[in-house]
Amino acid sequence: REKVPFPGILGRVCIHPCEDACRRAEVNESIAICALKRYAADGDKGLWKDENPIADDTGKKVAIIGAGPAGLTAAFYLRKKGHAVTIFDAGEAAGGMMRYGIPEYRLPREVLNTEVNEILDLGIDLRSGWVLGQDTTLDQLTNDGYDAVFLGVGAQDSCRIPLEGCNVPDVLWGVEFLRRVAEGEDIKLKDRVVVVGGGNVAVDAAMTALRCGAGDVKMACLECLDEMPASPWDLEEAQAEGVEIMPSWGPDRVITEDGKVTGVDLVECICVFNEQGQFCPEFRETKACIPVDQVILALGQASDLSFLEDNSQIKINRGLILANQDSLETDMKGIYAGGDITQAGGAIIHAIADGRQAAASIDKALGG
């Protein structure tokens, strides 16, 4: 709990980069850090709370925008330092993409709710259904007496591409599809579904599609099998459940008839990145048409930065907020940012690291 406020969550869904760096692997194999964290968390009796006192009130106020892993982590450590913390979030419940992006079969809601509530119970004020840019602005928060603001809104939208035939009801977008399922909507998919994408969101969408009634689910992605960004163990689990992986294939167009999806044209991908490591896929002339009833496009995530005004001092590059790497402070004094809003393709553990780093910087700036 000194380093991570979500041991039970990480013990189930973490990509565990620590195990790749574990020196024990030089002898035989890495220590199973992720599984051990889950074991410890599942045996939790609350004794850690006695060793985590809250410091005396400092009289300082901090606003956290976003109740995802980055925002909750920042709130956890700032509250322990004695600062008054208010979290503003657009969702009905805290958790961010841990709640609305990760399917319940991977992350049980009981575990999520327990660890989120343990943070909020420290005396943190959560204001749900609150959207930055609509309900207030960064300047207004400063005028309301907040001494610092941390932006951890995450990447809540799907990356979109101009693809012929995608503007029909039977074409869904990965992040929004997972959110609708997480919110309890009863979605019944048709029999044949293809998921386009090779990341963890695509894997979650494919396995969720099976649970929503699809009988035949395929995953088509640009990368070859060894280069797919999804975790190898997640791909193995998806294949074990019956998902067919189609590596080195990209979408060319969605075929529709009378407003309904009848198939997808795929084109064979030779390579995804150029010599400089930039995304620049190359294709052969080889094409394949597969008959499907529905398509789920899971091509990555994007952040909604519409809350930034045109004259904002905060700089953006390629859809990401620029922040100082050491302090995570933006070019707007007193405004910090971290998580998926500053780094593309991050995982929960990366968001937690940013939240903790931002909390340390904010605490120092406020006199701690």
Short mmCIF file of C-alpha atoms in Angstrom, two decimals:
data_model
loop_
_atom_site.label_atom_id
_atom_site.label_comp_id
_atom_site.label_asym_id
_atom_site.label_seq_id
_atom_site.Cartn_x
_atom_site.Cartn_y
_atom_site.Cartn_z
CA ARG A 1 0.00 0.00 0.00
CA GLU A 2 3.02 2.31 0.25
CA LYS A 3 3.49 2.08 -3.53
CA VAL A 4 0.15 0.95 -4.97
CA PRO A 5 -3.36 1.54 -3.61
CA PHE A 6 -4.92 -1.20 -5.79
CA PRO A 7 -3.25 -4.54 -4.95
CA GLY A 8 -6.35 -6.66 -5.58
CA ILE A 9 -7.02 -4.99 -8.93
CA LEU A 10 -3.40 -5.19 -10.07
CA GLY A 11 -3.23 -8.81 -8.94
CA ARG A 12 -5.88 -9.60 -11.54
CA VAL A 13 -5.32 -7.32 -14.54
CA CYS A 14 -1.80 -5.89 -14.35
CA ILE A 15 0.51 -6.41 -17.33
CA HIS A 16 3.27 -6.95 -14.70
CA PRO A 17 6.30 -5.32 -16.37
CA CYS A 18 8.08 -5.88 -13.04
CA GLU A 19 8.30 -9.58 -13.87
CA ASP A 20 10.11 -8.80 -17.15
CA ALA A 21 12.72 -6.91 -15.11
CA CYS A 22 12.92 -9.42 -12.25
CA ARG A 23 16.54 -10.52 -11.69
CA ARG A 24 15.39 -13.95 -10.56
CA ALA A 25 14.88 -14.71 -14.27
CA GLU A 26 18.67 -14.77 -14.62
CA VAL A 27 18.61 -17.93 -12.48
CA ASN A 28 15.43 -19.66 -13.73
CA GLU A 29 12.23 -17.60 -13.99
CA SER A 30 10.76 -14.39 -12.62
CA ILE A 31 8.96 -14.29 -9.30
CA ALA A 32 5.18 -14.35 -9.87
CA ILE A 33 4.79 -10.82 -8.45
CA CYS A 34 1.34 -10.24 -9.91
CA ALA A 35 -0.16 -13.47 -8.56
CA LEU A 36 1.49 -12.95 -5.17
CA LYS A 37 0.01 -9.45 -4.98
CA ARG A 38 -3.44 -10.90 -5.58
CA TYR A 39 -2.87 -13.56 -2.92
CA ALA A 40 -1.82 -10.93 -0.38
CA ALA A 41 -4.76 -8.67 -1.25
CA ASP A 42 -7.29 -11.51 -1.04
CA GLY A 43 -6.04 -12.24 2.48
CA ASP A 44 -6.29 -8.60 3.56
CA LYS A 45 -7.60 -8.12 7.10
CA GLY A 46 -7.26 -4.34 7.12
CA LEU A 47 -4.15 -4.29 9.31
CA TRP A 48 -2.42 -1.97 6.83
CA LYS A 49 -4.78 0.85 7.79
CA ASP A 50 -3.09 1.22 11.19
CA GLU A 51 0.20 1.87 9.42
CA ASN A 52 -1.30 4.47 7.06
CA PRO A 53 -2.23 7.45 9.24
CA ILE A 54 -3.48 10.70 7.72
CA ALA A 55 -1.35 13.73 8.47
CA ASP A 56 -2.79 16.83 10.11
CA ASP A 57 -4.81 19.12 7.84
CA THR A 58 -2.61 21.49 5.86
CA GLY A 59 -5.35 23.92 4.87
CA LYS A 60 -4.58 23.27 1.20
CA LYS A 61 -7.17 22.12 -1.37
CA VAL A 62 -6.52 19.97 -4.44
CA ALA A 63 -8.94 19.18 -7.27
CA ILE A 64 -8.59 15.86 -9.09
CA ILE A 65 -10.26 15.61 -12.50
CA GLY A 66 -11.05 11.98 -13.24
CA ALA A 67 -11.67 9.08 -10.85
CA GLY A 68 -9.60 6.55 -12.77
CA PRO A 69 -6.41 4.87 -11.51
CA ALA A 70 -4.27 8.00 -11.93
CA GLY A 71 -6.73 10.34 -10.24
CA LEU A 72 -7.58 7.97 -7.39
CA THR A 73 -3.91 7.29 -6.73
CA ALA A 74 -3.08 11.00 -6.61
CA ALA A 75 -6.03 11.55 -4.28
CA PHE A 76 -4.92 8.69 -2.01
CA TYR A 77 -1.43 10.05 -1.38
CA LEU A 78 -2.44 13.72 -1.22
CA ARG A 79 -5.10 12.96 1.39
CA LYS A 80 -2.58 11.01 3.47
CA LYS A 81 -0.40 14.13 3.43
CA GLY A 82 -3.22 16.11 5.03
CA HIS A 83 -4.55 17.99 2.01
CA ALA A 84 -8.27 18.37 1.33
CA VAL A 85 -9.04 16.48 -1.90
CA THR A 86 -12.06 16.68 -4.17
CA ILE A 87 -12.44 14.32 -7.14
CA PHE A 88 -14.62 15.39 -10.06
CA ASP A 89 -15.70 12.63 -12.46
CA ALA A 90 -18.11 12.37 -15.38
CA GLY A 91 -19.20 8.83 -14.51
CA GLU A 92 -21.82 7.74 -12.02
CA ALA A 93 -19.27 5.74 -10.03
CA ALA A 94 -15.52 6.03 -9.48
CA GLY A 95 -13.05 3.75 -11.21
CA GLY A 96 -12.65 5.18 -14.69
CA MET A 97 -11.64 2.61 -17.29
CA MET A 98 -11.12 0.04 -14.53
CA ARG A 99 -14.92 0.10 -14.21
CA TYR A 100 -16.06 1.03 -17.71
CA GLY A 101 -13.32 -0.54 -19.83
CA ILE A 102 -12.27 -3.78 -18.14
CA PRO A 103 -14.98 -6.48 -18.31
CA GLU A 104 -16.32 -7.82 -15.04
CA TYR A 105 -15.21 -11.37 -15.84
CA ARG A 106 -11.62 -10.09 -15.60
CA LEU A 107 -12.10 -7.63 -12.75
CA PRO A 108 -14.95 -8.50 -10.36
CA ARG A 109 -16.92 -5.43 -9.30
CA GLU A 110 -16.69 -6.48 -5.64
CA VAL A 111 -12.88 -6.18 -5.76
CA LEU A 112 -13.04 -2.87 -7.63
CA ASN A 113 -15.63 -1.34 -5.31
CA THR A 114 -13.77 -2.42 -2.19
CA GLU A 115 -10.47 -0.86 -3.19
CA VAL A 116 -12.03 2.32 -4.58
CA ASN A 117 -14.10 2.81 -1.40
CA GLU A 118 -11.04 2.30 0.79
CA ILE A 119 -9.54 5.36 -0.90
CA LEU A 120 -12.69 7.47 -0.74
CA ASP A 121 -13.19 6.55 2.93
CA LEU A 122 -10.05 8.51 3.81
CA GLY A 123 -12.21 11.62 3.66
CA ILE A 124 -12.09 12.37 -0.06
CA ASP A 125 -15.03 14.21 -1.61
CA LEU A 126 -16.28 12.57 -4.84
CA ARG A 127 -18.52 14.58 -7.16
CA SER A 128 -19.98 12.33 -9.84
CA GLY A 129 -21.64 13.30 -13.11
CA TRP A 130 -19.39 16.33 -13.41
CA VAL A 131 -17.79 17.25 -16.75
CA LEU A 132 -14.84 19.63 -17.05
CA GLY A 133 -15.53 22.24 -19.70
CA GLN A 134 -19.29 22.00 -19.22
CA ASP A 135 -19.84 22.39 -15.49
CA THR A 136 -16.79 24.55 -14.82
CA THR A 137 -13.33 25.43 -16.15
CA LEU A 138 -9.77 25.22 -14.89
CA ASP A 139 -9.78 28.96 -14.20
CA GLN A 140 -12.96 28.63 -12.17
CA LEU A 141 -11.45 25.86 -10.06
CA THR A 142 -8.53 28.13 -9.26
CA ASN A 143 -10.95 30.92 -8.37
CA ASP A 144 -12.82 28.49 -6.11
CA GLY A 145 -9.72 28.22 -3.95
CA TYR A 146 -8.08 25.03 -5.19
CA ASP A 147 -4.32 25.32 -4.78
CA ALA A 148 -3.55 22.68 -7.43
CA VAL A 149 -5.39 20.64 -10.05
CA PHE A 150 -4.48 17.18 -11.38
CA LEU A 151 -5.86 16.15 -14.77
CA GLY A 152 -6.36 12.39 -15.00
CA VAL A 153 -9.30 12.13 -17.39
CA GLY A 154 -7.84 9.13 -19.23
CA ALA A 155 -8.62 7.99 -22.76
CA GLN A 156 -12.36 7.42 -22.79
CA ASP A 157 -13.01 7.46 -26.54
CA SER A 158 -12.24 5.12 -29.43
CA CYS A 159 -9.74 6.12 -32.10
CA ARG A 160 -11.71 6.56 -35.32
CA ILE A 161 -10.64 6.03 -38.92
CA PRO A 162 -12.43 6.92 -42.16
CA LEU A 163 -13.50 3.46 -43.27
CA GLU A 164 -16.03 2.85 -46.02
CA GLY A 165 -19.23 1.33 -44.71
CA CYS A 166 -18.61 1.99 -41.00
CA ASN A 167 -21.57 4.36 -40.52
CA VAL A 168 -24.23 1.71 -39.99
CA PRO A 169 -25.76 0.44 -36.71
CA ASP A 170 -24.05 -2.96 -36.95
CA VAL A 171 -20.59 -1.35 -36.75
CA LEU A 172 -19.62 -0.74 -33.12
CA TRP A 173 -16.58 0.98 -31.58
CA GLY A 174 -14.54 -0.95 -29.02
CA VAL A 175 -14.36 1.43 -26.04
CA GLU A 176 -17.99 2.49 -26.33
CA PHE A 177 -19.11 -1.15 -26.71
CA LEU A 178 -17.29 -2.16 -23.52
CA ARG A 179 -18.70 0.85 -21.67
CA ARG A 180 -22.27 0.00 -22.67
CA VAL A 181 -21.83 -3.55 -21.40
CA ALA A 182 -20.21 -2.32 -18.16
CA GLU A 183 -23.12 0.04 -17.56
CA GLY A 184 -25.48 -2.92 -17.65
CA GLU A 185 -27.01 -2.47 -21.09
CA ASP A 186 -28.42 -5.74 -22.44
CA ILE A 187 -26.60 -6.01 -25.77
CA LYS A 188 -27.39 -8.99 -27.98
CA LEU A 189 -24.89 -9.39 -30.79
CA LYS A 190 -25.46 -11.27 -34.02
CA ASP A 191 -23.84 -14.61 -34.78
CA ARG A 192 -20.75 -13.65 -36.83
CA VAL A 193 -18.59 -10.84 -35.44
CA VAL A 194 -15.17 -9.58 -36.46
CA VAL A 195 -13.15 -7.35 -34.12
CA VAL A 196 -10.62 -5.14 -35.87
CA GLY A 197 -7.61 -4.39 -33.68
CA GLY A 198 -4.80 -6.17 -31.88
CA GLY A 199 -4.62 -4.54 -28.44
CA ASN A 200 -6.06 -5.50 -25.09
CA VAL A 201 -9.22 -3.50 -25.80
CA ALA A 202 -9.74 -5.62 -28.92
CA VAL A 203 -9.24 -8.83 -26.92
CA ASP A 204 -11.71 -7.66 -24.26
CA ALA A 205 -14.19 -6.73 -27.00
CA ALA A 206 -13.83 -10.13 -28.66
CA MET A 207 -14.32 -12.08 -25.43
CA THR A 208 -17.19 -9.82 -24.39
CA ALA A 209 -18.79 -10.41 -27.81
CA LEU A 210 -18.88 -14.13 -27.04
CA ARG A 211 -20.64 -13.34 -23.78
CA CYS A 212 -23.14 -11.16 -25.65
CA GLY A 213 -24.33 -14.03 -27.83
CA ALA A 214 -21.94 -14.06 -30.78
CA GLY A 215 -21.21 -17.58 -32.00
CA ASP A 216 -18.27 -16.95 -34.33
CA VAL A 217 -15.79 -14.22 -33.31
CA LYS A 218 -12.66 -13.30 -35.26
CA MET A 219 -9.92 -10.77 -34.48
CA ALA A 220 -8.17 -9.13 -37.46
CA CYS A 221 -5.15 -6.92 -36.86
CA LEU A 222 -2.32 -5.32 -38.82
CA GLU A 223 0.45 -6.83 -36.70
CA CYS A 224 1.82 -10.34 -37.02
CA LEU A 225 1.20 -12.63 -34.06
CA ASP A 226 4.51 -11.85 -32.33
CA GLU A 227 4.02 -8.08 -32.68
CA MET A 228 0.42 -7.81 -31.46
CA PRO A 229 0.23 -5.24 -28.64
CA ALA A 230 -2.18 -7.39 -26.61
CA SER A 231 -0.69 -9.40 -23.77
CA PRO A 232 0.28 -12.93 -24.88
CA TRP A 233 -1.63 -14.52 -21.99
CA ASP A 234 -4.78 -12.60 -22.95
CA LEU A 235 -4.46 -13.81 -26.55
CA GLU A 236 -4.05 -17.40 -25.35
CA GLU A 237 -7.16 -17.07 -23.20
CA ALA A 238 -9.14 -15.61 -26.11
CA GLN A 239 -8.08 -18.44 -28.41
CA ALA A 240 -8.97 -20.98 -25.72
CA GLU A 241 -12.49 -19.53 -25.62
CA GLY A 242 -12.83 -19.85 -29.40
CA VAL A 243 -11.74 -16.47 -30.78
CA GLU A 244 -9.98 -16.87 -34.14
CA ILE A 245 -6.92 -14.62 -34.48
CA MET A 246 -6.21 -13.25 -37.98
CA PRO A 247 -2.82 -11.50 -37.81
CA SER A 248 -1.36 -9.34 -40.62
CA TRP A 249 -4.73 -8.27 -41.99
CA GLY A 250 -6.09 -4.71 -42.07
CA PRO A 251 -9.59 -3.42 -42.86
CA ASP A 252 -10.22 -2.16 -46.37
CA ARG A 253 -13.98 -1.62 -46.23
CA VAL A 254 -17.13 -2.83 -44.52
CA ILE A 255 -19.58 -4.36 -46.98
CA THR A 256 -23.20 -3.43 -46.37
CA GLU A 257 -26.51 -4.28 -48.01
CA ASP A 258 -29.72 -2.40 -47.19
CA GLY A 259 -28.00 -0.84 -44.16
CA LYS A 260 -26.84 -4.17 -42.75
CA VAL A 261 -23.31 -5.57 -42.56
CA THR A 262 -22.73 -8.61 -44.78
CA GLY A 263 -18.93 -8.81 -44.83
CA VAL A 264 -15.55 -7.15 -44.44
CA ASP A 265 -12.83 -6.75 -47.05
CA LEU A 266 -9.37 -7.24 -45.54
CA VAL A 267 -6.00 -6.47 -47.11
CA GLU A 268 -2.78 -8.25 -46.19
CA CYS A 269 -0.30 -6.15 -44.19
CA ILE A 270 3.45 -6.54 -44.86
CA CYS A 271 4.72 -4.34 -42.03
CA VAL A 272 3.21 -1.89 -39.56
CA PHE A 273 6.07 0.49 -38.79
CA ASN A 274 8.74 2.08 -40.97
CA GLU A 275 12.50 2.08 -40.30
CA GLN A 276 12.12 5.09 -37.98
CA GLY A 277 9.59 3.19 -35.87
CA GLN A 278 6.69 5.35 -37.03
CA PHE A 279 3.26 3.92 -37.73
CA CYS A 280 3.26 3.52 -41.51
CA PRO A 281 1.66 0.22 -42.58
CA GLU A 282 2.45 -1.30 -45.96
CA PHE A 283 0.08 -3.67 -47.75
CA ARG A 284 0.17 -6.31 -50.45
CA GLU A 285 -2.47 -6.45 -53.13
CA THR A 286 -3.75 -9.66 -51.54
CA LYS A 287 -7.30 -9.25 -50.26
CA ALA A 288 -9.78 -11.46 -48.46
CA CYS A 289 -13.49 -11.06 -47.91
CA ILE A 290 -15.00 -12.64 -44.82
CA PRO A 291 -18.76 -12.86 -44.28
CA VAL A 292 -19.83 -11.25 -40.99
CA ASP A 293 -22.95 -9.81 -39.39
CA GLN A 294 -21.34 -7.22 -37.14
CA VAL A 295 -18.03 -5.36 -36.84
CA ILE A 296 -16.36 -3.97 -33.72
CA LEU A 297 -13.59 -1.47 -34.45
CA ALA A 298 -11.11 -1.47 -31.57
CA LEU A 299 -8.24 0.55 -33.02
CA GLY A 300 -7.01 2.24 -29.87
CA GLN A 301 -8.14 4.93 -27.44
CA ALA A 302 -8.22 8.71 -27.54
CA SER A 303 -8.65 11.48 -24.97
CA ASP A 304 -11.34 14.13 -25.15
CA LEU A 305 -9.48 17.42 -24.67
CA SER A 306 -12.38 19.68 -25.61
CA PHE A 307 -12.29 21.14 -22.09
CA LEU A 308 -9.15 23.06 -23.05
CA GLU A 309 -10.04 26.48 -24.35
CA ASP A 310 -8.45 27.82 -27.53
CA ASN A 311 -6.29 30.20 -25.51
CA SER A 312 -5.23 27.60 -22.96
CA GLN A 313 -1.62 27.69 -21.79
CA ILE A 314 -1.58 23.89 -21.75
CA LYS A 315 0.19 22.49 -24.79
CA ILE A 316 -1.00 19.47 -26.79
CA ASN A 317 0.94 17.21 -29.14
CA ARG A 318 -0.78 14.49 -31.19
CA GLY A 319 -3.80 14.43 -28.91
CA LEU A 320 -1.79 14.23 -25.68
CA ILE A 321 -1.15 16.88 -23.04
CA LEU A 322 2.49 17.88 -22.63
CA ALA A 323 3.73 17.87 -19.03
CA ASN A 324 7.12 18.13 -17.36
CA GLN A 325 8.49 14.58 -17.07
CA ASP A 326 9.83 15.14 -13.54
CA SER A 327 6.97 17.07 -11.93
CA LEU A 328 4.08 16.31 -14.34
CA GLU A 329 3.17 20.01 -14.17
CA THR A 330 1.85 21.49 -17.42
CA ASP A 331 2.75 24.91 -18.79
CA MET A 332 -0.20 26.25 -16.81
CA LYS A 333 1.09 26.85 -13.27
CA GLY A 334 -0.54 24.65 -10.65
CA ILE A 335 -2.12 22.33 -13.24
CA TYR A 336 -0.68 18.80 -13.40
CA ALA A 337 -1.51 15.92 -15.74
CA GLY A 338 -0.82 12.20 -15.93
CA GLY A 339 -2.05 8.80 -17.08
CA ASP A 340 -3.44 8.14 -20.56
CA ILE A 341 -3.95 11.85 -21.14
CA THR A 342 -0.15 12.28 -21.35
CA GLN A 343 1.05 8.91 -22.67
CA ALA A 344 -0.51 6.74 -25.34
CA GLY A 345 -1.14 3.07 -24.67
CA GLY A 346 -0.48 3.15 -20.95
CA ALA A 347 -1.63 0.46 -18.55
CA ILE A 348 -3.13 0.75 -15.05
CA ILE A 349 0.28 0.46 -13.41
CA HIS A 350 1.58 3.37 -15.51
CA ALA A 351 -1.39 5.51 -14.48
CA ILE A 352 -0.76 4.63 -10.83
CA ALA A 353 2.89 5.63 -11.18
CA ASP A 354 1.85 9.00 -12.65
CA GLY A 355 -0.70 9.57 -9.92
CA ARG A 356 1.88 8.95 -7.23
CA GLN A 357 4.48 11.11 -8.97
CA ALA A 358 1.99 13.96 -9.36
CA ALA A 359 0.96 13.68 -5.71
CA ALA A 360 4.60 14.03 -4.63
CA SER A 361 5.09 17.08 -6.87
CA ILE A 362 1.87 18.74 -5.70
CA ASP A 363 2.64 18.05 -2.03
CA LYS A 364 6.09 19.60 -2.45
CA ALA A 365 4.66 22.63 -4.23
CA LEU A 366 2.19 23.11 -1.38
CA GLY A 367 4.96 23.10 1.22
CA GLY A 368 5.26 19.39 2.04
#
